[in-house]
Short mmCIF file of C-alpha atoms in Angstrom, two decimals:
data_model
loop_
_atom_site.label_atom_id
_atom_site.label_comp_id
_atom_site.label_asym_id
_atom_site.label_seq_id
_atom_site.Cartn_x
_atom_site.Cartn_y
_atom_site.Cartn_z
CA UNK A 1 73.21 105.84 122.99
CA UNK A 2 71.38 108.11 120.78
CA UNK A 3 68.58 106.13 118.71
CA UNK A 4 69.34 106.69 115.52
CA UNK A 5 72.61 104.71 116.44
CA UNK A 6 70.41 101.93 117.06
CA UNK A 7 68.47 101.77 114.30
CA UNK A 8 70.88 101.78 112.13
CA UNK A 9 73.53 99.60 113.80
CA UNK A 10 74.65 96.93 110.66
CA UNK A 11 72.92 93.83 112.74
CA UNK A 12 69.82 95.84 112.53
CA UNK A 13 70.08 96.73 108.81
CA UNK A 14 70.93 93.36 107.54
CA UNK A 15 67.38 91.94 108.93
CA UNK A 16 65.35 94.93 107.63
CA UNK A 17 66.95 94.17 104.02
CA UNK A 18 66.09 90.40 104.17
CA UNK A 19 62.48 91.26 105.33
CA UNK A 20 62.60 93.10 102.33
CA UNK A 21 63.37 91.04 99.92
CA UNK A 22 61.04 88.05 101.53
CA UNK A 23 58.30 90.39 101.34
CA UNK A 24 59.04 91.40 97.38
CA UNK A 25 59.27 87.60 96.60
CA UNK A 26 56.45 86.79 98.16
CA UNK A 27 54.62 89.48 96.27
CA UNK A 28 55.90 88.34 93.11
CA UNK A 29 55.22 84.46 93.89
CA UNK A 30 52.32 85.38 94.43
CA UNK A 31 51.42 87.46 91.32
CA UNK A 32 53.06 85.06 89.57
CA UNK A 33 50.72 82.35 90.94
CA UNK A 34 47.86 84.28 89.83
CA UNK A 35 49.34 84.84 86.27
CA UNK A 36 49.50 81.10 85.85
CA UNK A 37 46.07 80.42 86.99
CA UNK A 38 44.56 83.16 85.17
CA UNK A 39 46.60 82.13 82.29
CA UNK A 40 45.27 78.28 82.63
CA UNK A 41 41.64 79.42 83.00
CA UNK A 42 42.01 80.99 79.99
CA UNK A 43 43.97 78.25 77.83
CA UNK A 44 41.44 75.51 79.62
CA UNK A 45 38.08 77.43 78.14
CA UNK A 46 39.77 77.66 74.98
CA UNK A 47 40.56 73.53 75.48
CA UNK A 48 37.29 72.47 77.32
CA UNK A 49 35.18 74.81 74.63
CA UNK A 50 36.14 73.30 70.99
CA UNK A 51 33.82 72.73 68.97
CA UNK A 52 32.60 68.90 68.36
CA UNK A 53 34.90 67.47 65.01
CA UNK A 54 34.74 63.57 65.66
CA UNK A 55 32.07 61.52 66.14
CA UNK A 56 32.86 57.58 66.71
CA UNK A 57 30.26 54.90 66.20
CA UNK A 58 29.87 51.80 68.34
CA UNK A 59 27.27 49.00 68.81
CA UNK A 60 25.76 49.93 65.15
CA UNK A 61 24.30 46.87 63.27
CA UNK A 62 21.18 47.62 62.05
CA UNK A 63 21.49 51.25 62.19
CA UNK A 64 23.56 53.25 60.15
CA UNK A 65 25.98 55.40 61.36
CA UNK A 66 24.00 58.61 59.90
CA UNK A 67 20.65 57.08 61.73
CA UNK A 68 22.57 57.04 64.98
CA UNK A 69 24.08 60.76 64.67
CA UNK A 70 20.68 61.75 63.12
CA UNK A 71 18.74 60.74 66.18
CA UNK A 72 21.17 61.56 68.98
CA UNK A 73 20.49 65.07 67.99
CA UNK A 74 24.35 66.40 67.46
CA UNK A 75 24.66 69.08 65.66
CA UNK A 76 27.62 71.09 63.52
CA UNK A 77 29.47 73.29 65.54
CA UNK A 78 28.49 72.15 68.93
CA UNK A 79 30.63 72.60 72.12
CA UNK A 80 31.82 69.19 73.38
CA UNK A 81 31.37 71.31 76.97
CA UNK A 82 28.12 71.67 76.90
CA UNK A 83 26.63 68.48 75.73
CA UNK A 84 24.57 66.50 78.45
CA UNK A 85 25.77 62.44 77.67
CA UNK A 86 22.20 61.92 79.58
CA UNK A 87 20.32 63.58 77.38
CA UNK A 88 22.20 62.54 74.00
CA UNK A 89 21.88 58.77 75.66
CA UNK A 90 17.86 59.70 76.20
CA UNK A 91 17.60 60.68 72.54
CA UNK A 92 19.35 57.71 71.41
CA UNK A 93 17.32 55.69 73.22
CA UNK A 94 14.13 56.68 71.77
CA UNK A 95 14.56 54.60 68.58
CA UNK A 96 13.13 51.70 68.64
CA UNK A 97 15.98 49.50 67.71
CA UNK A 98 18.50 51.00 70.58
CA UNK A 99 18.13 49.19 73.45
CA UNK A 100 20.49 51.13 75.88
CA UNK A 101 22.92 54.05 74.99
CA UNK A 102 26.41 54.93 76.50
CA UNK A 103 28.11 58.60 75.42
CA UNK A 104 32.26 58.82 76.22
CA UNK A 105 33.19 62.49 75.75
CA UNK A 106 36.86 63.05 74.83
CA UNK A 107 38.10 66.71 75.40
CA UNK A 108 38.95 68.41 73.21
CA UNK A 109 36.42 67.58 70.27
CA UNK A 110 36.22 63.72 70.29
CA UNK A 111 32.67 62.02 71.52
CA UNK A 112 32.38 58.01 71.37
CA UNK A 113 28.24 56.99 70.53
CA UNK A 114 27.65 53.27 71.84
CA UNK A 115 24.57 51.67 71.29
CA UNK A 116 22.88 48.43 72.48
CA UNK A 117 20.44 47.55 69.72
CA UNK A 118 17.45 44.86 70.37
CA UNK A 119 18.96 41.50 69.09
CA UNK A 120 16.67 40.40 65.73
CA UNK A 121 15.45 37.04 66.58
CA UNK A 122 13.86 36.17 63.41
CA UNK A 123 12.88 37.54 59.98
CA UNK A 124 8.82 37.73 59.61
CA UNK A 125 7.08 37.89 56.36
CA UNK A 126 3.91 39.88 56.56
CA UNK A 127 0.80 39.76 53.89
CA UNK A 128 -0.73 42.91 53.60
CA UNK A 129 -4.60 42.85 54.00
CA UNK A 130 -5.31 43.84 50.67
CA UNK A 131 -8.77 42.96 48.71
CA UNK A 132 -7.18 43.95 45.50
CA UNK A 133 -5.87 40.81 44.14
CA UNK A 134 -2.29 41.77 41.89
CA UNK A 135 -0.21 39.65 39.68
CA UNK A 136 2.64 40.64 40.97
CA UNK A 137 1.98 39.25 44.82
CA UNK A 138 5.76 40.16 45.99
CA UNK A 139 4.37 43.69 46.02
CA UNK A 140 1.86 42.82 48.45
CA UNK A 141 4.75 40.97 51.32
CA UNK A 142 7.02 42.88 53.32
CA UNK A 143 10.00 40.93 55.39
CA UNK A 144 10.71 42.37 58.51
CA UNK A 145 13.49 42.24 61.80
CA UNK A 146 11.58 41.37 64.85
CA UNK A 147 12.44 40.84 68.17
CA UNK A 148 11.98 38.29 70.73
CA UNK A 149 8.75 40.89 72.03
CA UNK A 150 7.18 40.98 68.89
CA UNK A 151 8.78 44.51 68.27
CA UNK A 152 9.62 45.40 64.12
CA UNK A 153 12.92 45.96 64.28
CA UNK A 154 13.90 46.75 60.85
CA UNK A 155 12.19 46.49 57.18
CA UNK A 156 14.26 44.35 54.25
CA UNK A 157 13.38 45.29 50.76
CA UNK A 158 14.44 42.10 48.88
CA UNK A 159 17.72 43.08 47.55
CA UNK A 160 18.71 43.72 51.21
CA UNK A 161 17.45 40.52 52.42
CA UNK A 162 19.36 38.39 49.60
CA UNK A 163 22.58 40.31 50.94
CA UNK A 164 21.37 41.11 54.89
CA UNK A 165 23.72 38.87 57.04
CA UNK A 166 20.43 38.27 58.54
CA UNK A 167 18.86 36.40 55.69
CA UNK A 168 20.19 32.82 57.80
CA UNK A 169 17.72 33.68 60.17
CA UNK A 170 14.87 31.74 61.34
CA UNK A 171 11.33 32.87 59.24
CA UNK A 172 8.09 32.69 59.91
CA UNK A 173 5.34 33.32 57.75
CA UNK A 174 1.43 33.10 57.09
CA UNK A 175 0.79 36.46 59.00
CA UNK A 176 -1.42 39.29 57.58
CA UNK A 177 -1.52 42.92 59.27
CA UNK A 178 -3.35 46.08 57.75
CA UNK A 179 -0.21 48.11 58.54
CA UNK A 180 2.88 47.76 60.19
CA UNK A 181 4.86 50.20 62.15
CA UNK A 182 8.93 49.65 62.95
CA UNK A 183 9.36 50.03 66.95
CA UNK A 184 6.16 48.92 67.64
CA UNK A 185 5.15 45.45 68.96
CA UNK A 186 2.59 43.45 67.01
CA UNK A 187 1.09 42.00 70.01
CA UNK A 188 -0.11 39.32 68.03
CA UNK A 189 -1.24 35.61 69.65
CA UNK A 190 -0.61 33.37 66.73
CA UNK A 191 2.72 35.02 66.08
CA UNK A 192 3.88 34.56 70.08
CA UNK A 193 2.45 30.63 69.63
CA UNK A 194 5.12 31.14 66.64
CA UNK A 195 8.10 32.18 68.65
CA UNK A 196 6.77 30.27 71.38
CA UNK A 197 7.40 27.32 69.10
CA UNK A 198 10.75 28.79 67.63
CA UNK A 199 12.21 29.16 70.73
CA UNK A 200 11.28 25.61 71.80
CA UNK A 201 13.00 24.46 68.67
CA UNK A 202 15.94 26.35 69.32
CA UNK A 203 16.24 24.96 73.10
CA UNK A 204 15.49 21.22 72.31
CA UNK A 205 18.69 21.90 69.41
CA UNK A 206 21.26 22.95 72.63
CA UNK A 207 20.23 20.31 75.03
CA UNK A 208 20.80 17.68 72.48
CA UNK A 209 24.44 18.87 71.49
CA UNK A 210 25.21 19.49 75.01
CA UNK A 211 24.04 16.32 76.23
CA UNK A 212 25.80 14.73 73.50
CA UNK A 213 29.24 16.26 73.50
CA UNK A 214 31.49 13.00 73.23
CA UNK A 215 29.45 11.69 70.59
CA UNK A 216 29.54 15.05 68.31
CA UNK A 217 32.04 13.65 65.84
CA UNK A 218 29.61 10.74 65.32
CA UNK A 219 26.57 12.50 65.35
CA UNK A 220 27.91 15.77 63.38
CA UNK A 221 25.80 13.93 60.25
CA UNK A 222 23.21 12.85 61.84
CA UNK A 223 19.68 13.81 60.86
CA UNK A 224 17.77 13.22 63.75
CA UNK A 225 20.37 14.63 66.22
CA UNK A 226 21.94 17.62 64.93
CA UNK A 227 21.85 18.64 61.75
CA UNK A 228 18.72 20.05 61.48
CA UNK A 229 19.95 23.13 63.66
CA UNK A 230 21.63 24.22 61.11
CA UNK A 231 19.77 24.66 58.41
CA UNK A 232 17.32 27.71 58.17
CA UNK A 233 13.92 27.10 60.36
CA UNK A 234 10.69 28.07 58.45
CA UNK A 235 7.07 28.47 60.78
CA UNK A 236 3.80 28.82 58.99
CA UNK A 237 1.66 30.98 61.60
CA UNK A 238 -1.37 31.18 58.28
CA UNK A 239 -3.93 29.00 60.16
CA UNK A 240 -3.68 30.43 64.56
CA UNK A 241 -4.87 26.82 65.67
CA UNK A 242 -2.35 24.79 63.49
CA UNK A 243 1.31 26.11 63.24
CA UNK A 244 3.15 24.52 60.41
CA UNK A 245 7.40 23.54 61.05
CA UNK A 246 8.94 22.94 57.50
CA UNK A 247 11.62 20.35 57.79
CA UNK A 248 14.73 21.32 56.00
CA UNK A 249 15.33 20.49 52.39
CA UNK A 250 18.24 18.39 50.53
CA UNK A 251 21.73 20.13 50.67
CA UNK A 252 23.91 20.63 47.49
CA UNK A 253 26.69 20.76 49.68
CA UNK A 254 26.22 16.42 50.73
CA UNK A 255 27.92 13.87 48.61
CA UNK A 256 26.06 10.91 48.08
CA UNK A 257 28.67 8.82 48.60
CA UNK A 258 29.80 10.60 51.79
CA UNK A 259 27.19 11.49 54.58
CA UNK A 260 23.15 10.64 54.76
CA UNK A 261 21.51 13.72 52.92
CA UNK A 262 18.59 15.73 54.17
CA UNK A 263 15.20 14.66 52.32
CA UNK A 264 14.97 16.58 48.90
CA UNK A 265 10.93 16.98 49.19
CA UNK A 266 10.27 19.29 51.61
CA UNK A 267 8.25 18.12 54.88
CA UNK A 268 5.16 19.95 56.60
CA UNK A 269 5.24 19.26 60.36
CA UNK A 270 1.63 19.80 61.78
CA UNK A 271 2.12 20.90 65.38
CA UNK A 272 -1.11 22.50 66.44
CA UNK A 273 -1.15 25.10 68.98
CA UNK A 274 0.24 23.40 72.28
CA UNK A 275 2.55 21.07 73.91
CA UNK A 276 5.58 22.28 70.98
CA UNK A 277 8.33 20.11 73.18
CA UNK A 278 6.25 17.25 73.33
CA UNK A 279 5.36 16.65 69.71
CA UNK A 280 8.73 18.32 68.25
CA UNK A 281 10.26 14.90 70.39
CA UNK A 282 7.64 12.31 69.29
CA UNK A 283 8.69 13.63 65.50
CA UNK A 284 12.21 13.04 66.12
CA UNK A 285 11.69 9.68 67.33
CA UNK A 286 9.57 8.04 64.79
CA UNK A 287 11.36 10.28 61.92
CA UNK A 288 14.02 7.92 60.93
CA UNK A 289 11.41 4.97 60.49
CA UNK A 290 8.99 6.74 58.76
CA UNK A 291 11.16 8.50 56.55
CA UNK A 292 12.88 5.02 54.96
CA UNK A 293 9.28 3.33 54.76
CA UNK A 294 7.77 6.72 52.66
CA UNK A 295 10.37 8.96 51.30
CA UNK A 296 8.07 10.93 49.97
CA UNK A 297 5.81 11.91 52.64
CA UNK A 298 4.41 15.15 52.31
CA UNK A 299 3.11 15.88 55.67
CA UNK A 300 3.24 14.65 59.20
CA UNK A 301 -0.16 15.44 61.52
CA UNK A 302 0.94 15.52 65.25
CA UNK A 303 -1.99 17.30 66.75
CA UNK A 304 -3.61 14.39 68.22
CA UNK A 305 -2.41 12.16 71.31
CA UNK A 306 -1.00 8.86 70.87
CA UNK A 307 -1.79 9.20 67.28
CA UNK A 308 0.28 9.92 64.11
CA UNK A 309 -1.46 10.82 60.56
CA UNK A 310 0.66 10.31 57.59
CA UNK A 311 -0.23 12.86 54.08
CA UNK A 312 1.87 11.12 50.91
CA UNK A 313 2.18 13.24 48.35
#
């Protein structure tokens, strides 16, 4: 049979028309498929490529918000994109109050600052070496955050430091520098015998409430137990060989009538320059005797062993 017959017998033309049409919807799948991702590449640069709008703060208690966005480096009009977290978490980190930095980027135009500032373990009140003497000698003091490394965290005019939820902090005073610098450490010796001692204080305070737990209720009041923790801790670092505890003062807040009330004239504690656990103990022991028989001590000498020296007033 003549080929053309062949060719063109119906069986024949039916599969050449669905190859066909396979072939043009395969064509058009496939520029299709290449319309969409085209078209996605293009819509995800316009998403991924936004300019930076919001800027969340986290961690911030010292700083400001504006100090944090000030030293990260952001800038108006940057592309979310192209920031490096590393490097805005390196810049961050260069202040000397942020201990560690985290950066969360949210597409499209979102980017989440947290910071880990160095915890302020007491407030220090530095004399400034100055020969000129001035009448007005608050001129001459500066108060200062400081860490547990000696580092100056932050500087407290006095307004702040009436209002600072810091100002419950422990101080310690009697230290004179020619100039002080914030993120540096002061690398002083007297002032580490002073958090030396602070930090003795502090750990003598938690042993005794945790080793008295059942007896809190009945101890809540007591003097010689507890309730000096509470009340604001004041070291006098002035003389390097002779650190100086002042024992809290009378609380308005005690009734007479009520609860046992702190001493109303304020106590010197003379703890030298060594064994801080030792002699804190010894005072704790012989307080409540020596505080009925002179009510009005002034100062209490524990510098030498296995002997006590009593200053009245």
């Amino acid at each position: 049979m003549p080929s053309y017959f062949i060719e063109n017998e119906p069986g024949m033309l039916r599969e050449k028309i669905y190859w066909l049409i396979q072939r043009i919807f395969g064509v058009t799948g496939l520029i299709f498929i290449f319309w969409l991702a085209g078209g996605s590449l293009w819509v995800g640069q316009a998403f991924f490529k936004q300019p930076l709008k919001k800027v969340y703060f986290e961690g911030n208690h010292l700083l400001k918000d504006s100090d944090v966005l000030r030293t990260s480096g952001l800038r108006p009009g940057q592309k979310l994109f192209d920031l490096n977290p590393y490097h805005v978490a390196a810049q961050l980190q260069t202040h000397p109050i942020v201990q560690k930095a985290d950066i969360r980027r949210k597409f499209p135009d979102e980017i989440h600052l947290i910071v880990s500032e160095h915890p302020p373990v007491a407030m220090l009140k530095i004399s400034k070496e100055n020969n000129n003497l001035s009448k007005n000698t608050l001129k001459n003091v500066d108060y200062f955050l400081i860490g547990h490394d000696q580092r100056l965290l932050k500087k407290l005019t006095m307004q702040e430091l009436l209002n600072s939820p810091h100002r419950s902090l422990p101080l310690i005073k009697g230290l004179s520098v020619p100039y002080a610098i914030l993120g540096k450490r002061l690398n002083s010796s007297v002032l580490e015998r002073g958090l030396t001692l602070l930090n003795t204080l502090q750990e003598i305070s938690i042993d005794q409430i945790s080793e008295n737990q059942e007896k809190m209720p009945e101890l809540i009041d007591h003097f010689k137990m507890v309730k000096w923790s509470s009340h604001k801790i004041r070291i006098d670092v002035s003389d390097p060989l002779n650190l100086k505890l002042n024992w809290p003062v009378k609380s308005v807040e005690f009734k007479p009538d009520s609860t046992p009330m702190l001493r109303s004239i304020p106590l010197t504690i003379q703890m030298g320059n060594s064994k801080f656990d030792e002699r804190f103990r010894t005072f704790q022991n012989i307080f409540p005797i020596i505080d009925k028989q002179h009510p009005e001590l002034q100062s209490i000498d524990l510098r030498y062993e296995k002997r006590v020296m009593l200053i009245p007033l």
